[in-house]
Amino acid sequence: MSSSSSDAASSEFLTQSYSRLRALVSARVAQDTTIPAPASIQAAVSTLPVPSHTGPSNATSQHQHQHDSDHNNNSILPTKGLGQEATISHLHEFTSASLNAQSLSSRYFGFVTGGTLPIAEAADNIVSAWDQNVSVHLPSHSGSTFLEDAALTMLSDLLALPSDDFPARTFTTGATGSNIMGLACAREGVISARLPAGEEGVAELGLLQACQRAGIKEIQILTSMSHSSLSKAASLVGLGHNAIKQLPASPEEPWRLDLDAVERELAREQDEGVVSIIVISAGEVNTGRFALHALDMPKLESLARRYRSWIHVDGAFGIFARALPKTDEFLHLHACVAGLELADSITADGHKLLNVPYDTGIFFCRHPAIVNQVFRNPNAAYLASRAFGETPAIPSPLNNGIENSRRFRALPVYAVLLSEGREKIATMLARMVFLAREMARFIRDSEHYEWLPDPNASPERTHIIVLFRAKNPELNEVLTERINETRRMFVSGTSWEGQKAVRIAVSNWRVDVERDLVVVKEILLAVASSSLE
């Protein structure tokens, strides 16, 4: 087959495959379900190949017929493949049917997953088609790094983060990756600040030797109701889970950071050699509440500068409150995220409220020298822009983050920002907040449910998270399962004050406040009524 014939055949295959996929997606949207039927998952799992000596599963014979059992009885890899036509038909028929509708349903309220705007999906197809490795900034080689830089600048503008104040910025795999970067930079920053001028830091010396030379006996992380990814990040950067110290303002508001306690902990350095990193939860995952309010951030920033600390903001979804309309109904939320631009580093997630595909995280930092110190690739001339005679006006992403090999994650983000603009994005975010608040009001006033964490709070404090439990203890034990069994609404199970609870997270661009509120009320009332029978 000639190259031109092969290209034509490939193009036809991709066109037909995507056309069939869109038909399946449209049909699934019309079903208005959040998760697949159990039988669909079972059917898909049964088609997966199994080792020959155990015998094929019922629906996997098409794979097993291609399997050469004489080659390796324990291998599930077929010697002869099915071919692309049979394979894509298999994926459409079985795999697609077994997947949840987190992107397709406005009432998939689990895990703050967001959806994918149509323009973002279209752009993501471009990403796959051109398959760029966005790692080295080579101006005459590809325009990808220019576009990534523009997308990050636009994001800075959307989130009211002065672009010049955060010159080190990059796309990551998600908030976990961004939090790892945040703690790695914070570790470098607080230790380097205590080393003699010109002394190499952690990146060169290693953590133990750098701490010894700096006179540091311990590094602690001061926070309040931090996300679990912070613990993972602390482990990966060598600080450890036990470095995290929770400083809640009160038992009633454990998500709030106690600034007086922070100051006491910062002062431990003088007598105990304990150095601190401060991590702000800008959107706590169970309640959606914020660690700071109004004028807290300037005070915290002043403390951090005085004690040579580092402030990192975990704003995976909460930081998008800064992009809400500047209207009275969002005054409280704007106050909760005021001053975050004073931080040293910031985490955000695109695949949550911005509704771009997985996986898309964002990291901002105001200290480019520290970012480069931690993440640069030393002794790799073949990866340097200058090795190709280029001027690195834009930092090469491989020296600005964890990954050397990087998907072109910037393109869907750029497409959304260019397509929707500030006003439409603000309107989309506002719809999410309005639905969350209406559900909070319904639950607060219900005889069957208890709104958490504070039933007497104003719904105006609600961002996108609604936490609640059933007043009937028996129903509460199975409430998550009862709601999810309807398949018309999906929620996450969690706990609050030692009891089971349900968490709703509104994060999909498809939200229609009036339509979705009717369905949610109907489901919650039906679930409560069935428990009384």
Short mmCIF file of C-alpha atoms in Angstrom, two decimals:
data_model
loop_
_atom_site.label_atom_id
_atom_site.label_comp_id
_atom_site.label_asym_id
_atom_site.label_seq_id
_atom_site.Cartn_x
_atom_site.Cartn_y
_atom_site.Cartn_z
CA MET A 1 0.00 0.00 0.00
CA SER A 2 1.39 3.43 -0.94
CA SER A 3 1.88 6.15 1.63
CA SER A 4 -0.97 8.22 0.18
CA SER A 5 -3.32 5.20 0.19
CA SER A 6 -2.33 4.42 3.77
CA ASP A 7 -2.99 8.02 4.85
CA ALA A 8 -6.39 7.98 3.14
CA ALA A 9 -7.33 4.70 4.81
CA SER A 10 -6.20 5.99 8.21
CA SER A 11 -8.18 9.18 7.74
CA GLU A 12 -11.30 7.26 6.77
CA PHE A 13 -10.91 4.92 9.74
CA LEU A 14 -10.56 7.82 12.19
CA THR A 15 -13.49 9.71 10.67
CA GLN A 16 -15.81 6.73 10.91
CA SER A 17 -14.61 5.83 14.38
CA TYR A 18 -15.16 9.31 15.74
CA SER A 19 -18.56 9.58 14.05
CA ARG A 20 -19.64 6.36 15.75
CA LEU A 21 -18.24 7.55 19.07
CA ARG A 22 -20.22 10.80 18.90
CA ALA A 23 -23.38 8.83 18.15
CA LEU A 24 -22.77 6.66 21.23
CA VAL A 25 -22.09 9.72 23.38
CA SER A 26 -25.27 11.44 22.18
CA ALA A 27 -27.29 8.33 22.96
CA ARG A 28 -25.78 8.17 26.43
CA VAL A 29 -26.57 11.83 27.09
CA ALA A 30 -30.17 11.18 26.04
CA GLN A 31 -30.39 8.37 28.62
CA ASP A 32 -29.72 10.97 31.32
CA THR A 33 -27.81 8.55 33.55
CA THR A 34 -24.67 9.15 35.59
CA ILE A 35 -23.19 5.66 35.81
CA PRO A 36 -23.53 2.59 33.58
CA ALA A 37 -25.81 -0.30 34.35
CA PRO A 38 -24.03 -3.04 36.33
CA ALA A 39 -24.60 -5.45 33.42
CA SER A 40 -22.64 -3.13 31.09
CA ILE A 41 -19.63 -3.16 33.39
CA GLN A 42 -19.84 -6.92 33.81
CA ALA A 43 -20.04 -7.41 30.05
CA ALA A 44 -17.01 -5.22 29.44
CA VAL A 45 -14.96 -6.95 32.13
CA SER A 46 -15.90 -10.36 30.76
CA THR A 47 -14.38 -9.44 27.39
CA LEU A 48 -10.94 -8.82 28.86
CA PRO A 49 -8.43 -11.53 27.91
CA VAL A 50 -7.45 -14.05 30.55
CA PRO A 51 -4.57 -16.55 30.71
CA SER A 52 -5.32 -19.52 28.46
CA HIS A 53 -4.83 -22.15 31.14
CA THR A 54 -7.78 -20.78 33.09
CA GLY A 55 -10.06 -20.96 30.09
CA PRO A 56 -11.60 -17.99 28.33
CA SER A 57 -14.37 -15.98 29.87
CA ASN A 58 -17.76 -16.09 28.18
CA ALA A 59 -17.42 -13.01 26.02
CA THR A 60 -13.72 -13.05 25.32
CA SER A 61 -13.56 -15.79 22.70
CA GLN A 62 -12.79 -13.30 19.94
CA HIS A 63 -9.58 -12.46 21.82
CA GLN A 64 -8.73 -16.02 22.75
CA HIS A 65 -9.13 -17.27 19.20
CA GLN A 66 -6.27 -14.97 18.30
CA HIS A 67 -4.18 -16.19 21.22
CA ASP A 68 -1.40 -18.63 20.47
CA SER A 69 -1.52 -20.87 23.52
CA ASP A 70 1.66 -22.68 22.46
CA HIS A 71 3.59 -19.43 22.77
CA ASN A 72 2.94 -18.71 26.44
CA ASN A 73 0.03 -20.13 28.38
CA ASN A 74 0.29 -17.38 30.99
CA SER A 75 0.28 -14.49 28.55
CA ILE A 76 -2.85 -12.48 27.85
CA LEU A 77 -1.22 -10.73 24.90
CA PRO A 78 -2.52 -12.13 21.59
CA THR A 79 0.09 -13.29 19.13
CA LYS A 80 -2.09 -12.12 16.28
CA GLY A 81 -4.06 -8.96 16.88
CA LEU A 82 -7.71 -8.43 16.02
CA GLY A 83 -6.95 -5.59 13.65
CA GLN A 84 -8.08 -2.01 14.07
CA GLU A 85 -11.62 -2.42 12.71
CA ALA A 86 -12.52 -5.28 15.03
CA THR A 87 -10.75 -3.62 17.95
CA ILE A 88 -12.50 -0.28 17.63
CA SER A 89 -15.86 -2.05 17.24
CA HIS A 90 -15.11 -3.98 20.41
CA LEU A 91 -14.20 -0.76 22.28
CA HIS A 92 -17.34 1.02 21.09
CA GLU A 93 -19.61 -1.91 21.95
CA PHE A 94 -18.22 -2.92 25.30
CA THR A 95 -15.76 -0.42 26.76
CA SER A 96 -17.76 2.73 26.01
CA ALA A 97 -20.88 1.21 27.55
CA SER A 98 -19.01 0.45 30.79
CA LEU A 99 -17.79 3.99 31.46
CA ASN A 100 -19.40 6.52 33.77
CA ALA A 101 -20.91 9.77 32.53
CA GLN A 102 -18.85 12.15 34.65
CA SER A 103 -18.32 14.36 31.60
CA LEU A 104 -21.78 13.89 30.14
CA SER A 105 -24.11 14.45 33.08
CA SER A 106 -24.74 17.67 34.95
CA ARG A 107 -25.69 15.56 37.97
CA TYR A 108 -22.49 13.59 38.28
CA PHE A 109 -21.67 15.16 41.63
CA GLY A 110 -18.83 12.84 42.66
CA PHE A 111 -15.17 13.76 43.21
CA VAL A 112 -15.19 17.31 41.70
CA THR A 113 -14.41 15.88 38.29
CA GLY A 114 -15.85 18.51 35.97
CA GLY A 115 -16.77 17.77 32.37
CA THR A 116 -15.37 18.65 28.97
CA LEU A 117 -16.65 21.63 27.06
CA PRO A 118 -17.23 20.85 23.35
CA ILE A 119 -14.48 23.25 22.28
CA ALA A 120 -12.11 21.55 24.74
CA GLU A 121 -12.90 18.11 23.33
CA ALA A 122 -12.36 19.37 19.79
CA ALA A 123 -9.04 20.88 20.81
CA ASP A 124 -8.03 17.66 22.56
CA ASN A 125 -8.55 15.83 19.28
CA ILE A 126 -6.06 18.23 17.73
CA VAL A 127 -3.66 17.40 20.57
CA SER A 128 -3.87 13.68 19.76
CA ALA A 129 -3.67 14.19 16.01
CA TRP A 130 -0.51 16.30 16.13
CA ASP A 131 0.91 14.53 19.21
CA GLN A 132 3.38 17.21 20.28
CA ASN A 133 5.91 16.58 23.02
CA VAL A 134 5.91 20.04 24.64
CA SER A 135 9.20 19.86 26.48
CA VAL A 136 11.82 22.15 24.93
CA HIS A 137 11.15 25.72 23.80
CA LEU A 138 12.37 25.75 20.19
CA PRO A 139 10.84 28.77 18.42
CA SER A 140 11.69 27.58 14.91
CA HIS A 141 10.64 24.03 15.66
CA SER A 142 7.07 24.30 17.02
CA GLY A 143 4.62 26.96 18.14
CA SER A 144 3.41 24.80 21.03
CA THR A 145 5.46 26.49 23.75
CA PHE A 146 4.32 29.93 22.60
CA LEU A 147 0.70 28.82 22.87
CA GLU A 148 1.30 27.25 26.29
CA ASP A 149 2.82 30.49 27.54
CA ALA A 150 -0.17 32.44 26.19
CA ALA A 151 -2.63 30.03 27.81
CA LEU A 152 -0.90 30.35 31.19
CA THR A 153 -0.91 34.14 30.89
CA MET A 154 -4.63 34.08 30.09
CA LEU A 155 -5.25 31.81 33.08
CA SER A 156 -3.36 34.24 35.30
CA ASP A 157 -5.67 36.96 34.08
CA LEU A 158 -8.80 34.85 34.63
CA LEU A 159 -7.76 34.11 38.22
CA ALA A 160 -6.65 37.70 38.91
CA LEU A 161 -3.05 36.63 39.49
CA PRO A 162 -0.71 39.31 38.12
CA SER A 163 1.22 37.56 35.38
CA ASP A 164 4.45 39.42 36.14
CA ASP A 165 4.26 38.28 39.77
CA PHE A 166 4.13 34.61 38.76
CA PRO A 167 6.67 34.22 35.95
CA ALA A 168 7.22 30.54 36.74
CA ARG A 169 4.12 28.65 35.66
CA THR A 170 3.36 25.39 33.96
CA PHE A 171 0.75 22.75 33.23
CA THR A 172 0.88 19.55 35.29
CA THR A 173 -1.05 16.30 35.50
CA GLY A 174 -3.30 17.72 38.22
CA ALA A 175 -3.42 19.21 41.69
CA THR A 176 -1.35 16.37 43.13
CA GLY A 177 1.50 17.09 40.73
CA SER A 178 1.16 20.82 41.41
CA ASN A 179 1.23 20.27 45.17
CA ILE A 180 4.36 18.15 44.79
CA MET A 181 5.94 21.04 42.90
CA GLY A 182 4.75 23.48 45.55
CA LEU A 183 6.31 21.56 48.42
CA ALA A 184 9.51 20.88 46.45
CA CYS A 185 9.92 24.60 45.79
CA ALA A 186 8.93 25.49 49.36
CA ARG A 187 11.48 23.05 50.74
CA GLU A 188 14.16 24.59 48.51
CA GLY A 189 13.07 28.11 49.42
CA VAL A 190 13.01 27.83 53.20
CA ILE A 191 16.30 25.94 53.36
CA SER A 192 18.13 28.17 50.87
CA ALA A 193 17.02 31.24 52.83
CA ARG A 194 19.07 29.92 55.76
CA LEU A 195 22.20 28.92 53.86
CA PRO A 196 25.16 31.26 53.39
CA ALA A 197 25.02 33.38 50.26
CA GLY A 198 26.12 31.39 47.24
CA GLU A 199 25.71 28.04 49.00
CA GLU A 200 24.11 25.29 46.95
CA GLY A 201 20.64 24.17 48.03
CA VAL A 202 18.70 20.93 48.33
CA ALA A 203 18.78 20.25 44.58
CA GLU A 204 22.57 19.91 44.73
CA LEU A 205 23.33 18.92 48.32
CA GLY A 206 20.38 16.70 49.10
CA LEU A 207 17.88 17.25 51.91
CA LEU A 208 19.94 15.99 54.84
CA GLN A 209 23.15 17.83 54.05
CA ALA A 210 21.34 21.06 53.14
CA CYS A 211 19.43 21.01 56.45
CA GLN A 212 22.62 20.34 58.40
CA ARG A 213 24.42 23.27 56.79
CA ALA A 214 21.41 25.52 57.35
CA GLY A 215 21.05 24.50 61.01
CA ILE A 216 17.57 23.10 60.46
CA LYS A 217 16.43 20.25 62.69
CA GLU A 218 12.90 19.87 61.34
CA ILE A 219 10.63 21.15 58.57
CA GLN A 220 6.91 21.25 59.32
CA ILE A 221 3.90 22.01 57.13
CA LEU A 222 1.26 24.21 58.78
CA THR A 223 -2.24 23.85 57.36
CA SER A 224 -5.92 23.16 58.13
CA MET A 225 -7.99 20.25 56.80
CA SER A 226 -5.55 19.69 53.98
CA HIS A 227 -6.26 17.48 50.99
CA SER A 228 -4.81 13.96 51.06
CA SER A 229 -2.55 14.83 48.12
CA LEU A 230 -0.58 17.10 50.46
CA SER A 231 0.42 14.04 52.48
CA LYS A 232 1.53 12.29 49.31
CA ALA A 233 3.50 15.36 48.27
CA ALA A 234 5.14 15.61 51.69
CA SER A 235 6.25 12.01 51.40
CA LEU A 236 7.62 12.40 47.89
CA VAL A 237 9.72 15.48 48.69
CA GLY A 238 11.25 13.84 51.74
CA LEU A 239 9.40 15.73 54.48
CA GLY A 240 7.08 12.88 55.45
CA HIS A 241 3.43 12.58 56.42
CA ASN A 242 4.20 13.50 60.02
CA ALA A 243 5.50 16.89 58.95
CA ILE A 244 1.94 18.03 58.39
CA LYS A 245 0.50 19.87 61.37
CA GLN A 246 -3.20 20.75 61.34
CA LEU A 247 -4.00 24.11 62.96
CA PRO A 248 -7.79 24.49 62.97
CA ALA A 249 -9.25 27.76 64.16
CA SER A 250 -11.90 25.96 66.21
CA PRO A 251 -13.77 22.63 66.47
CA GLU A 252 -16.74 24.33 64.80
CA GLU A 253 -14.65 25.59 61.86
CA PRO A 254 -11.78 23.12 61.46
CA TRP A 255 -11.18 24.24 57.88
CA ARG A 256 -10.20 27.73 59.05
CA LEU A 257 -6.49 28.28 59.65
CA ASP A 258 -5.61 29.59 63.13
CA LEU A 259 -3.24 32.47 62.40
CA ASP A 260 -2.22 32.87 66.04
CA ALA A 261 -1.23 29.20 66.13
CA VAL A 262 0.68 29.69 62.87
CA GLU A 263 2.68 32.51 64.44
CA ARG A 264 3.50 30.39 67.49
CA GLU A 265 4.73 27.57 65.26
CA LEU A 266 6.80 29.92 63.10
CA ALA A 267 8.53 31.23 66.24
CA ARG A 268 9.75 27.73 67.14
CA GLU A 269 12.74 28.15 64.85
CA GLN A 270 14.66 30.33 67.27
CA ASP A 271 14.77 27.81 70.13
CA GLU A 272 14.07 24.50 68.38
CA GLY A 273 15.44 24.83 64.85
CA VAL A 274 12.02 24.08 63.35
CA VAL A 275 11.32 25.70 59.97
CA SER A 276 7.79 26.00 58.58
CA ILE A 277 5.96 25.87 55.25
CA ILE A 278 2.39 27.20 55.23
CA VAL A 279 -0.24 25.53 53.03
CA ILE A 280 -3.63 27.18 52.57
CA SER A 281 -6.66 25.06 51.70
CA ALA A 282 -8.56 27.29 49.30
CA GLY A 283 -11.58 25.05 49.05
CA GLU A 284 -11.64 22.19 51.57
CA VAL A 285 -12.71 18.99 49.84
CA ASN A 286 -15.50 17.88 52.24
CA THR A 287 -17.15 21.19 53.01
CA GLY A 288 -15.94 23.44 50.21
CA ARG A 289 -15.12 26.06 52.86
CA PHE A 290 -11.97 28.19 52.83
CA ALA A 291 -9.04 28.43 55.23
CA LEU A 292 -8.84 32.22 55.10
CA HIS A 293 -11.18 35.19 54.89
CA ALA A 294 -10.92 38.83 53.93
CA LEU A 295 -7.79 40.36 55.50
CA ASP A 296 -6.23 37.09 56.71
CA MET A 297 -3.87 36.75 53.78
CA PRO A 298 -1.98 40.04 54.23
CA LYS A 299 -1.39 39.15 57.89
CA LEU A 300 -0.22 35.66 56.95
CA GLU A 301 2.05 37.01 54.23
CA SER A 302 3.61 39.41 56.73
CA LEU A 303 4.30 36.52 59.13
CA ALA A 304 5.78 34.42 56.34
CA ARG A 305 8.17 37.17 55.31
CA ARG A 306 9.22 37.85 58.90
CA TYR A 307 9.99 34.19 59.59
CA ARG A 308 11.31 33.37 56.11
CA SER A 309 8.53 30.86 55.51
CA TRP A 310 6.80 29.91 52.25
CA ILE A 311 3.08 30.12 51.49
CA HIS A 312 1.60 27.55 49.11
CA VAL A 313 -2.08 27.66 48.14
CA ASP A 314 -3.90 24.43 47.32
CA GLY A 315 -6.64 26.01 45.25
CA ALA A 316 -7.52 23.04 43.03
CA PHE A 317 -11.15 24.11 42.64
CA GLY A 318 -11.58 26.89 45.19
CA ILE A 319 -9.33 29.38 43.45
CA PHE A 320 -11.86 29.62 40.61
CA ALA A 321 -14.05 31.62 42.99
CA ARG A 322 -11.78 34.49 41.94
CA ALA A 323 -13.28 34.21 38.45
CA LEU A 324 -16.92 34.53 39.59
CA PRO A 325 -18.85 37.68 38.65
CA LYS A 326 -18.14 40.68 40.86
CA THR A 327 -21.71 40.83 42.13
CA ASP A 328 -23.25 40.92 45.60
CA GLU A 329 -24.22 37.23 45.72
CA PHE A 330 -20.56 36.26 45.46
CA LEU A 331 -19.10 38.81 47.90
CA HIS A 332 -18.45 36.19 50.58
CA LEU A 333 -16.64 33.88 48.18
CA HIS A 334 -14.50 36.69 46.80
CA ALA A 335 -13.55 37.59 50.38
CA CYS A 336 -12.49 33.98 51.02
CA VAL A 337 -10.02 34.03 48.13
CA ALA A 338 -8.87 37.64 48.53
CA GLY A 339 -5.13 38.08 48.79
CA LEU A 340 -4.14 34.68 47.42
CA GLU A 341 -2.00 36.52 44.89
CA LEU A 342 0.41 37.17 47.79
CA ALA A 343 1.34 33.48 47.96
CA ASP A 344 4.69 32.08 46.86
CA SER A 345 3.10 29.25 44.87
CA ILE A 346 -0.40 28.18 43.85
CA THR A 347 -2.07 24.96 42.71
CA ALA A 348 -5.11 24.92 40.42
CA ASP A 349 -6.94 22.24 38.42
CA GLY A 350 -8.22 22.77 34.90
CA HIS A 351 -10.04 19.45 34.68
CA LYS A 352 -12.33 20.48 37.49
CA LEU A 353 -14.25 23.75 37.16
CA LEU A 354 -12.66 24.93 33.91
CA ASN A 355 -14.07 21.81 32.24
CA VAL A 356 -11.12 20.76 30.13
CA PRO A 357 -10.12 17.09 29.69
CA TYR A 358 -8.10 15.03 32.11
CA ASP A 359 -5.38 15.45 32.99
CA THR A 360 -4.80 19.19 33.39
CA GLY A 361 -3.33 20.83 36.47
CA ILE A 362 -1.69 24.24 36.79
CA PHE A 363 1.17 25.50 38.93
CA PHE A 364 2.09 29.14 39.53
CA CYS A 365 5.18 30.37 41.35
CA ARG A 366 6.68 33.80 41.91
CA HIS A 367 10.27 32.48 42.22
CA PRO A 368 11.54 31.30 38.81
CA ALA A 369 15.11 30.81 40.06
CA ILE A 370 13.91 28.33 42.70
CA VAL A 371 11.70 26.49 40.19
CA ASN A 372 14.65 26.18 37.81
CA GLN A 373 16.96 25.06 40.60
CA VAL A 374 14.59 22.23 41.55
CA PHE A 375 13.40 21.05 38.15
CA ARG A 376 16.12 21.79 35.61
CA ASN A 377 17.75 18.99 33.65
CA PRO A 378 21.50 19.37 34.23
CA ASN A 379 24.12 17.98 31.86
CA ALA A 380 21.68 17.43 28.99
CA ALA A 381 22.96 19.56 26.13
CA TYR A 382 20.65 17.82 23.68
CA LEU A 383 17.65 19.17 25.62
CA ALA A 384 18.83 22.77 25.79
CA SER A 385 17.27 25.48 23.64
CA ARG A 386 20.68 27.08 23.15
CA ALA A 387 22.02 23.82 21.78
CA PHE A 388 19.80 24.47 18.80
CA GLY A 389 20.80 28.11 18.52
CA GLU A 390 17.55 29.31 20.07
CA THR A 391 17.01 32.13 22.55
CA PRO A 392 15.04 30.81 25.55
CA ALA A 393 12.70 33.79 26.01
CA ILE A 394 10.16 31.23 27.23
CA PRO A 395 11.55 28.66 29.70
CA SER A 396 11.61 25.13 28.37
CA PRO A 397 8.81 23.28 30.19
CA LEU A 398 11.07 20.35 31.03
CA ASN A 399 13.07 22.73 33.25
CA ASN A 400 9.92 24.18 34.75
CA GLY A 401 8.17 21.08 36.05
CA ILE A 402 8.29 17.38 36.87
CA GLU A 403 7.86 15.86 33.43
CA ASN A 404 10.30 15.76 30.54
CA SER A 405 7.74 14.18 28.21
CA ARG A 406 4.58 16.27 28.17
CA ARG A 407 1.24 16.14 26.41
CA PHE A 408 0.05 19.41 24.84
CA ARG A 409 -2.35 20.03 27.74
CA ALA A 410 -2.32 23.75 27.09
CA LEU A 411 -4.33 23.55 23.88
CA PRO A 412 -7.77 22.65 25.33
CA VAL A 413 -7.27 25.30 28.03
CA TYR A 414 -6.32 27.89 25.43
CA ALA A 415 -9.33 26.90 23.30
CA VAL A 416 -11.75 27.30 26.22
CA LEU A 417 -10.35 30.67 27.26
CA LEU A 418 -10.36 31.92 23.67
CA SER A 419 -13.83 30.57 22.89
CA GLU A 420 -15.69 31.43 26.08
CA GLY A 421 -13.87 34.51 27.34
CA ARG A 422 -14.07 35.89 30.85
CA GLU A 423 -17.82 36.56 30.84
CA LYS A 424 -19.02 33.13 29.70
CA ILE A 425 -16.63 31.35 32.04
CA ALA A 426 -17.88 33.48 34.94
CA THR A 427 -21.47 32.65 33.99
CA MET A 428 -20.66 28.92 33.84
CA LEU A 429 -19.04 29.05 37.27
CA ALA A 430 -21.98 31.02 38.66
CA ARG A 431 -24.44 28.34 37.50
CA MET A 432 -22.52 25.76 39.49
CA VAL A 433 -22.67 27.93 42.61
CA PHE A 434 -26.37 28.69 42.18
CA LEU A 435 -27.28 25.01 41.88
CA ALA A 436 -25.19 24.13 44.94
CA ARG A 437 -26.86 26.87 46.96
CA GLU A 438 -30.38 25.85 45.91
CA MET A 439 -29.66 22.26 46.94
CA ALA A 440 -28.24 23.50 50.24
CA ARG A 441 -31.45 25.45 50.91
CA PHE A 442 -33.60 22.44 50.09
CA ILE A 443 -31.58 20.15 52.38
CA ARG A 444 -31.48 22.75 55.17
CA ASP A 445 -35.29 23.04 55.13
CA SER A 446 -35.96 19.31 54.71
CA GLU A 447 -37.44 17.20 57.47
CA HIS A 448 -35.41 14.23 56.22
CA TYR A 449 -31.89 15.64 55.92
CA GLU A 450 -29.36 17.66 57.86
CA TRP A 451 -27.20 20.22 56.09
CA LEU A 452 -23.58 20.16 57.21
CA PRO A 453 -21.29 21.40 58.62
CA ASP A 454 -23.45 24.18 60.09
CA PRO A 455 -27.23 23.94 59.57
CA ASN A 456 -27.60 27.57 60.66
CA ALA A 457 -25.12 29.02 58.18
CA SER A 458 -26.19 31.15 55.25
CA PRO A 459 -26.31 29.34 51.89
CA GLU A 460 -24.33 32.32 50.59
CA ARG A 461 -21.28 30.65 52.14
CA THR A 462 -21.71 27.75 49.71
CA HIS A 463 -19.37 27.52 46.76
CA ILE A 464 -19.83 24.23 44.86
CA ILE A 465 -19.83 21.65 47.68
CA VAL A 466 -22.93 20.54 49.61
CA LEU A 467 -22.39 18.23 52.58
CA PHE A 468 -25.33 16.51 54.29
CA ARG A 469 -26.63 13.39 56.00
CA ALA A 470 -29.97 11.70 56.57
CA LYS A 471 -31.63 12.33 59.92
CA ASN A 472 -32.74 8.70 59.96
CA PRO A 473 -29.62 6.80 61.20
CA GLU A 474 -30.50 3.62 59.30
CA LEU A 475 -30.99 5.49 56.04
CA ASN A 476 -27.80 7.45 56.61
CA GLU A 477 -25.78 4.24 56.68
CA VAL A 478 -26.83 3.46 53.09
CA LEU A 479 -27.69 6.93 51.81
CA THR A 480 -24.89 7.17 49.26
CA GLU A 481 -25.78 3.78 47.79
CA ARG A 482 -29.51 4.57 47.65
CA ILE A 483 -28.91 7.82 45.78
CA ASN A 484 -26.45 6.30 43.34
CA GLU A 485 -28.68 3.31 42.62
CA THR A 486 -31.06 5.67 40.81
CA ARG A 487 -28.28 6.29 38.23
CA ARG A 488 -29.84 9.74 37.68
CA MET A 489 -27.55 11.37 40.24
CA PHE A 490 -24.13 10.36 41.53
CA VAL A 491 -22.64 11.49 44.86
CA SER A 492 -19.56 10.74 46.96
CA GLY A 493 -19.69 9.14 50.37
CA THR A 494 -17.61 10.71 53.11
CA SER A 495 -17.75 11.25 56.88
CA TRP A 496 -18.24 14.20 59.18
CA GLU A 497 -17.72 14.21 62.94
CA GLY A 498 -17.45 10.43 62.98
CA GLN A 499 -20.66 9.74 61.06
CA LYS A 500 -21.30 8.92 57.43
CA ALA A 501 -22.22 11.80 55.17
CA VAL A 502 -22.87 12.55 51.52
CA ARG A 503 -20.99 15.12 49.51
CA ILE A 504 -22.31 16.81 46.39
CA ALA A 505 -19.79 18.59 44.17
CA VAL A 506 -21.22 20.67 41.32
CA SER A 507 -18.60 21.11 38.61
CA ASN A 508 -20.04 20.37 35.16
CA TRP A 509 -20.61 22.94 32.42
CA ARG A 510 -23.92 21.24 31.55
CA VAL A 511 -25.58 22.42 34.78
CA ASP A 512 -29.10 23.77 34.38
CA VAL A 513 -30.15 25.08 37.78
CA GLU A 514 -33.92 24.78 37.36
CA ARG A 515 -33.89 21.39 35.61
CA ASP A 516 -31.30 19.75 37.83
CA LEU A 517 -32.80 21.04 41.06
CA VAL A 518 -36.13 19.40 40.22
CA VAL A 519 -34.44 16.04 39.64
CA VAL A 520 -32.33 16.26 42.80
CA LYS A 521 -35.34 17.11 44.95
CA GLU A 522 -37.32 14.26 43.40
CA ILE A 523 -34.54 11.74 44.09
CA LEU A 524 -33.85 12.84 47.66
CA LEU A 525 -37.54 12.84 48.54
CA ALA A 526 -38.02 9.40 46.97
CA VAL A 527 -35.02 7.96 48.83
CA ALA A 528 -36.28 9.37 52.13
CA SER A 529 -39.82 8.10 51.53
CA SER A 530 -38.64 4.59 50.68
CA SER A 531 -36.84 4.39 54.02
CA LEU A 532 -40.13 4.96 55.83
CA GLU A 533 -41.95 2.10 54.15
#
